[in-house]
PDB file of C-alpha atoms in Angstrom:
ATOM      1  CA  GLN U   1      81.265 107.308  89.419  1.00 87.00           C
ATOM      2  CA  VAL U   2      81.343 103.444  89.888  1.00 90.00           C
ATOM      3  CA  LYS U   3      83.947 101.799  87.950  1.00 94.00           C
ATOM      4  CA  LEU U   4      84.347  98.002  87.769  1.00 96.00           C
ATOM      5  CA  VAL U   5      88.465  97.327  86.047  1.00 95.00           C
ATOM      6  CA  GLU U   6      89.034  93.400  85.182  1.00 96.00           C
ATOM      7  CA  SER U   7      92.655  91.750  85.072  1.00 95.00           C
ATOM      8  CA  GLY U   8      94.066  88.862  83.987  1.00 97.00           C
ATOM      9  CA  GLY U   9      92.876  88.080  80.792  1.00 95.00           C
ATOM     10  CA  GLY U  10      95.268  86.584  78.542  1.00 97.00           C
ATOM     11  CA  LEU U  11      96.353  83.496  76.420  1.00 98.00           C
ATOM     12  CA  VAL U  12      97.199  79.918  77.224  1.00 98.00           C
ATOM     13  CA  GLN U  13      96.831  76.802  76.488  1.00 98.00           C
ATOM     14  CA  THR U  14      94.099  74.086  77.139  1.00 98.00           C
ATOM     15  CA  GLY U  15      95.174  72.892  81.170  1.00 98.00           C
ATOM     16  CA  ASP U  16      96.846  76.105  82.153  1.00 98.00           C
ATOM     17  CA  SER U  17      95.361  78.199  85.068  1.00 98.00           C
ATOM     18  CA  LEU U  18      94.527  81.990  84.940  1.00 98.00           C
ATOM     19  CA  ARG U  19      93.320  84.601  87.268  1.00 97.00           C
ATOM     20  CA  LEU U  20      90.553  87.060  86.721  1.00 98.00           C
ATOM     21  CA  SER U  21      90.568  89.996  88.347  1.00 97.00           C
ATOM     22  CA  CYS U  22      87.697  92.738  89.448  1.00 96.00           C
ATOM     23  CA  THR U  23      88.082  96.241  91.264  1.00 94.00           C
ATOM     24  CA  ALA U  24      85.467  98.128  92.316  1.00 92.00           C
ATOM     25  CA  SER U  25      85.706 101.859  92.586  1.00 90.00           C
ATOM     26  CA  GLY U  26      83.727 104.777  93.001  1.00 90.00           C
ATOM     27  CA  ARG U  27      81.517 102.888  96.146  1.00 86.00           C
ATOM     28  CA  THR U  28      82.169 100.743  98.419  1.00 81.00           C
ATOM     29  CA  PHE U  29      79.676  97.864  97.943  1.00 81.00           C
ATOM     30  CA  ARG U  30      79.406  95.872 101.101  1.00 78.00           C
ATOM     31  CA  ARG U  31      76.832  93.016 101.074  1.00 82.00           C
ATOM     32  CA  ALA U  32      76.343  93.454  97.268  1.00 89.00           C
ATOM     33  CA  THR U  33      76.941  90.264  94.963  1.00 93.00           C
ATOM     34  CA  MET U  34      79.775  90.201  92.540  1.00 94.00           C
ATOM     35  CA  GLY U  35      80.091  88.523  89.084  1.00 96.00           C
ATOM     36  CA  TRP U  36      81.729  87.474  86.545  1.00 98.00           C
ATOM     37  CA  PHE U  37      79.971  86.588  83.198  1.00 98.00           C
ATOM     38  CA  ARG U  38      81.851  85.708  79.153  1.00 98.00           C
ATOM     39  CA  GLN U  39      80.216  86.114  76.108  1.00 98.00           C
ATOM     40  CA  ALA U  40      81.658  83.883  72.802  1.00 97.00           C
ATOM     41  CA  PRO U  41      81.174  85.314  69.345  1.00 92.00           C
ATOM     42  CA  GLY U  42      78.607  84.601  68.361  1.00 95.00           C
ATOM     43  CA  GLU U  43      77.129  83.207  71.477  1.00 96.00           C
ATOM     44  CA  GLU U  44      74.913  85.447  74.353  1.00 97.00           C
ATOM     45  CA  GLN U  45      76.495  86.775  77.729  1.00 97.00           C
ATOM     46  CA  LYS U  46      76.689  83.069  80.181  1.00 98.00           C
ATOM     47  CA  PHE U  47      76.803  83.811  84.236  1.00 98.00           C
ATOM     48  CA  VAL U  48      79.996  82.055  85.463  1.00 98.00           C
ATOM     49  CA  ALA U  49      80.018  82.701  88.528  1.00 98.00           C
ATOM     50  CA  ALA U  50      79.010  84.833  91.588  1.00 97.00           C
ATOM     51  CA  ILE U  51      79.710  85.490  95.417  1.00 94.00           C
ATOM     52  CA  ARG U  52      77.736  87.840  97.842  1.00 91.00           C
ATOM     53  CA  SER U  53      79.299  88.450 101.193  1.00 83.00           C
ATOM     54  CA  SER U  54      76.025  88.343 104.007  1.00 78.00           C
ATOM     55  CA  GLY U  55      77.763  87.184 107.314  1.00 77.00           C
ATOM     56  CA  ALA U  56      78.456  84.043 105.772  1.00 82.00           C
ATOM     57  CA  TYR U  57      79.834  83.635 102.391  1.00 87.00           C
ATOM     58  CA  PHE U  58      77.256  82.590  99.689  1.00 92.00           C
ATOM     59  CA  VAL U  59      79.056  81.773  96.303  1.00 95.00           C
ATOM     60  CA  ARG U  60      77.267  79.678  93.292  1.00 97.00           C
ATOM     61  CA  TYR U  61      79.214  78.265  89.207  1.00 98.00           C
ATOM     62  CA  ALA U  62      77.421  77.852  86.022  1.00 98.00           C
ATOM     63  CA  ASP U  63      77.553  74.036  85.799  1.00 98.00           C
ATOM     64  CA  SER U  64      80.312  74.319  82.981  1.00 98.00           C
ATOM     65  CA  VAL U  65      83.283  75.952  85.266  1.00 98.00           C
ATOM     66  CA  LYS U  66      82.024  73.553  88.996  1.00 98.00           C
ATOM     67  CA  GLY U  67      84.457  72.452  90.060  1.00 98.00           C
ATOM     68  CA  ARG U  68      87.251  74.379  87.797  1.00 98.00           C
ATOM     69  CA  PHE U  69      86.956  78.364  88.318  1.00 98.00           C
ATOM     70  CA  THR U  70      87.147  79.044  91.833  1.00 98.00           C
ATOM     71  CA  ILE U  71      85.843  82.581  92.946  1.00 97.00           C
ATOM     72  CA  ASN U  72      86.845  84.487  96.245  1.00 95.00           C
ATOM     73  CA  THR U  73      86.968  88.321  97.194  1.00 90.00           C
ATOM     74  CA  ASP U  74      89.101  90.022  99.523  1.00 80.00           C
ATOM     75  CA  ASN U  75      89.012  91.749 102.452  1.00 63.00           C
ATOM     76  CA  SER U  76      87.467  94.651 101.153  1.00 72.00           C
ATOM     77  CA  GLU U  77      84.657  93.121  98.817  1.00 68.00           C
ATOM     78  CA  ASN U  78      85.694  95.324  96.910  1.00 88.00           C
ATOM     79  CA  THR U  79      88.012  92.409  94.512  1.00 92.00           C
ATOM     80  CA  VAL U  80      86.612  89.670  92.945  1.00 95.00           C
ATOM     81  CA  ASN U  81      88.999  87.100  91.862  1.00 96.00           C
ATOM     82  CA  LEU U  82      88.338  84.326  89.436  1.00 98.00           C
ATOM     83  CA  GLN U  83      90.556  81.845  89.613  1.00 98.00           C
ATOM     84  CA  MET U  84      90.834  79.156  86.775  1.00 98.00           C
ATOM     85  CA  THR U  85      92.340  76.328  85.804  1.00 98.00           C
ATOM     86  CA  SER U  86      91.682  73.345  84.480  1.00 98.00           C
ATOM     87  CA  LEU U  87      90.794  75.372  80.933  1.00 98.00           C
ATOM     88  CA  LYS U  88      89.338  74.304  77.731  1.00 98.00           C
ATOM     89  CA  PRO U  89      88.908  76.661  74.277  1.00 97.00           C
ATOM     90  CA  GLU U  90      85.057  76.078  75.393  1.00 97.00           C
ATOM     91  CA  ASP U  91      86.532  78.839  78.138  1.00 98.00           C
ATOM     92  CA  THR U  92      87.484  81.351  75.472  1.00 98.00           C
ATOM     93  CA  ALA U  93      85.182  84.652  75.961  1.00 98.00           C
ATOM     94  CA  VAL U  94      85.719  87.366  77.189  1.00 98.00           C
ATOM     95  CA  TYR U  95      84.616  87.942  80.517  1.00 98.00           C
ATOM     96  CA  TYR U  96      83.114  90.337  82.763  1.00 98.00           C
ATOM     97  CA  CYS U  97      82.589  91.680  86.207  1.00 97.00           C
ATOM     98  CA  ALA U  98      79.472  92.816  87.523  1.00 97.00           C
ATOM     99  CA  VAL U  99      77.605  94.136  91.696  1.00 95.00           C
ATOM    100  CA  ALA U 100      74.207  93.818  92.046  1.00 94.00           C
ATOM    101  CA  THR U 101      73.463  96.234  94.051  1.00 91.00           C
ATOM    102  CA  GLY U 102      69.931  94.441  95.643  1.00 88.00           C
ATOM    103  CA  VAL U 103      69.631  91.656  98.016  1.00 83.00           C
ATOM    104  CA  PRO U 104      68.075  88.421  97.999  1.00 82.00           C
ATOM    105  CA  SER U 105      66.646  86.852  99.730  1.00 78.00           C
ATOM    106  CA  SER U 106      68.224  83.972 101.746  1.00 80.00           C
ATOM    107  CA  SER U 107      71.324  82.397 100.436  1.00 81.00           C
ATOM    108  CA  TYR U 108      69.682  83.594  97.257  1.00 88.00           C
ATOM    109  CA  ILE U 109      72.197  84.516  94.348  1.00 92.00           C
ATOM    110  CA  TYR U 110      71.624  86.294  90.739  1.00 95.00           C
ATOM    111  CA  THR U 111      72.324  84.627  88.033  1.00 96.00           C
ATOM    112  CA  ARG U 112      70.926  87.091  85.029  1.00 96.00           C
ATOM    113  CA  GLY U 113      72.192  89.783  83.358  1.00 97.00           C
ATOM    114  CA  ASP U 114      69.651  91.274  84.159  1.00 96.00           C
ATOM    115  CA  GLU U 115      70.145  91.665  88.404  1.00 95.00           C
ATOM    116  CA  TYR U 116      73.662  93.035  87.610  1.00 97.00           C
ATOM    117  CA  ASP U 117      73.752  97.444  88.611  1.00 96.00           C
ATOM    118  CA  TYR U 118      77.597  97.887  87.253  1.00 96.00           C
ATOM    119  CA  TRP U 119      79.539  95.974  84.223  1.00 97.00           C
ATOM    120  CA  GLY U 120      83.087  96.020  83.455  1.00 97.00           C
ATOM    121  CA  GLN U 121      84.758  96.307  80.285  1.00 96.00           C
ATOM    122  CA  GLY U 122      85.446  92.728  79.705  1.00 97.00           C
ATOM    123  CA  THR U 123      88.666  91.102  79.562  1.00 97.00           C
ATOM    124  CA  GLN U 124      89.613  88.661  76.688  1.00 98.00           C
ATOM    125  CA  VAL U 125      90.679  84.695  77.278  1.00 98.00           C
ATOM    126  CA  THR U 126      91.916  82.596  74.998  1.00 98.00           C
ATOM    127  CA  VAL U 127      92.404  79.467  75.666  1.00 98.00           C
ATOM    128  CA  SER U 128      93.855  77.361  72.104  1.00 97.00           C
ATOM    129  CA  SER U 129      93.802  73.443  71.414  1.00 92.00           C
TER     130      SER U 129
END
């Protein structure tokens, strides 16, 4: 049974940094896309960042986090991390880790939630002003 477990959420102040981690168990995800989404209260779920290893690493970020967030995986590719810096109150949300097992063509990165097959339970990130 595949299980994704997120960790690292918490309450921080504007400008602080936070590192989220997600570890997948139950199978090895070679060449899978591992991503992060977030959902703020009253809003729909939104793409944050994703990474895929296919020889080279392909990465994509939402415009709202570009330059502030960094996504990476460990050597086993079963753990994905999201380093968040310069946090803003609008980054407050529940952050979800997800894995897409499809193999897209070229450097395409999945950004839609329905393209992902497995999801974690989420971890709360709250940024106070």
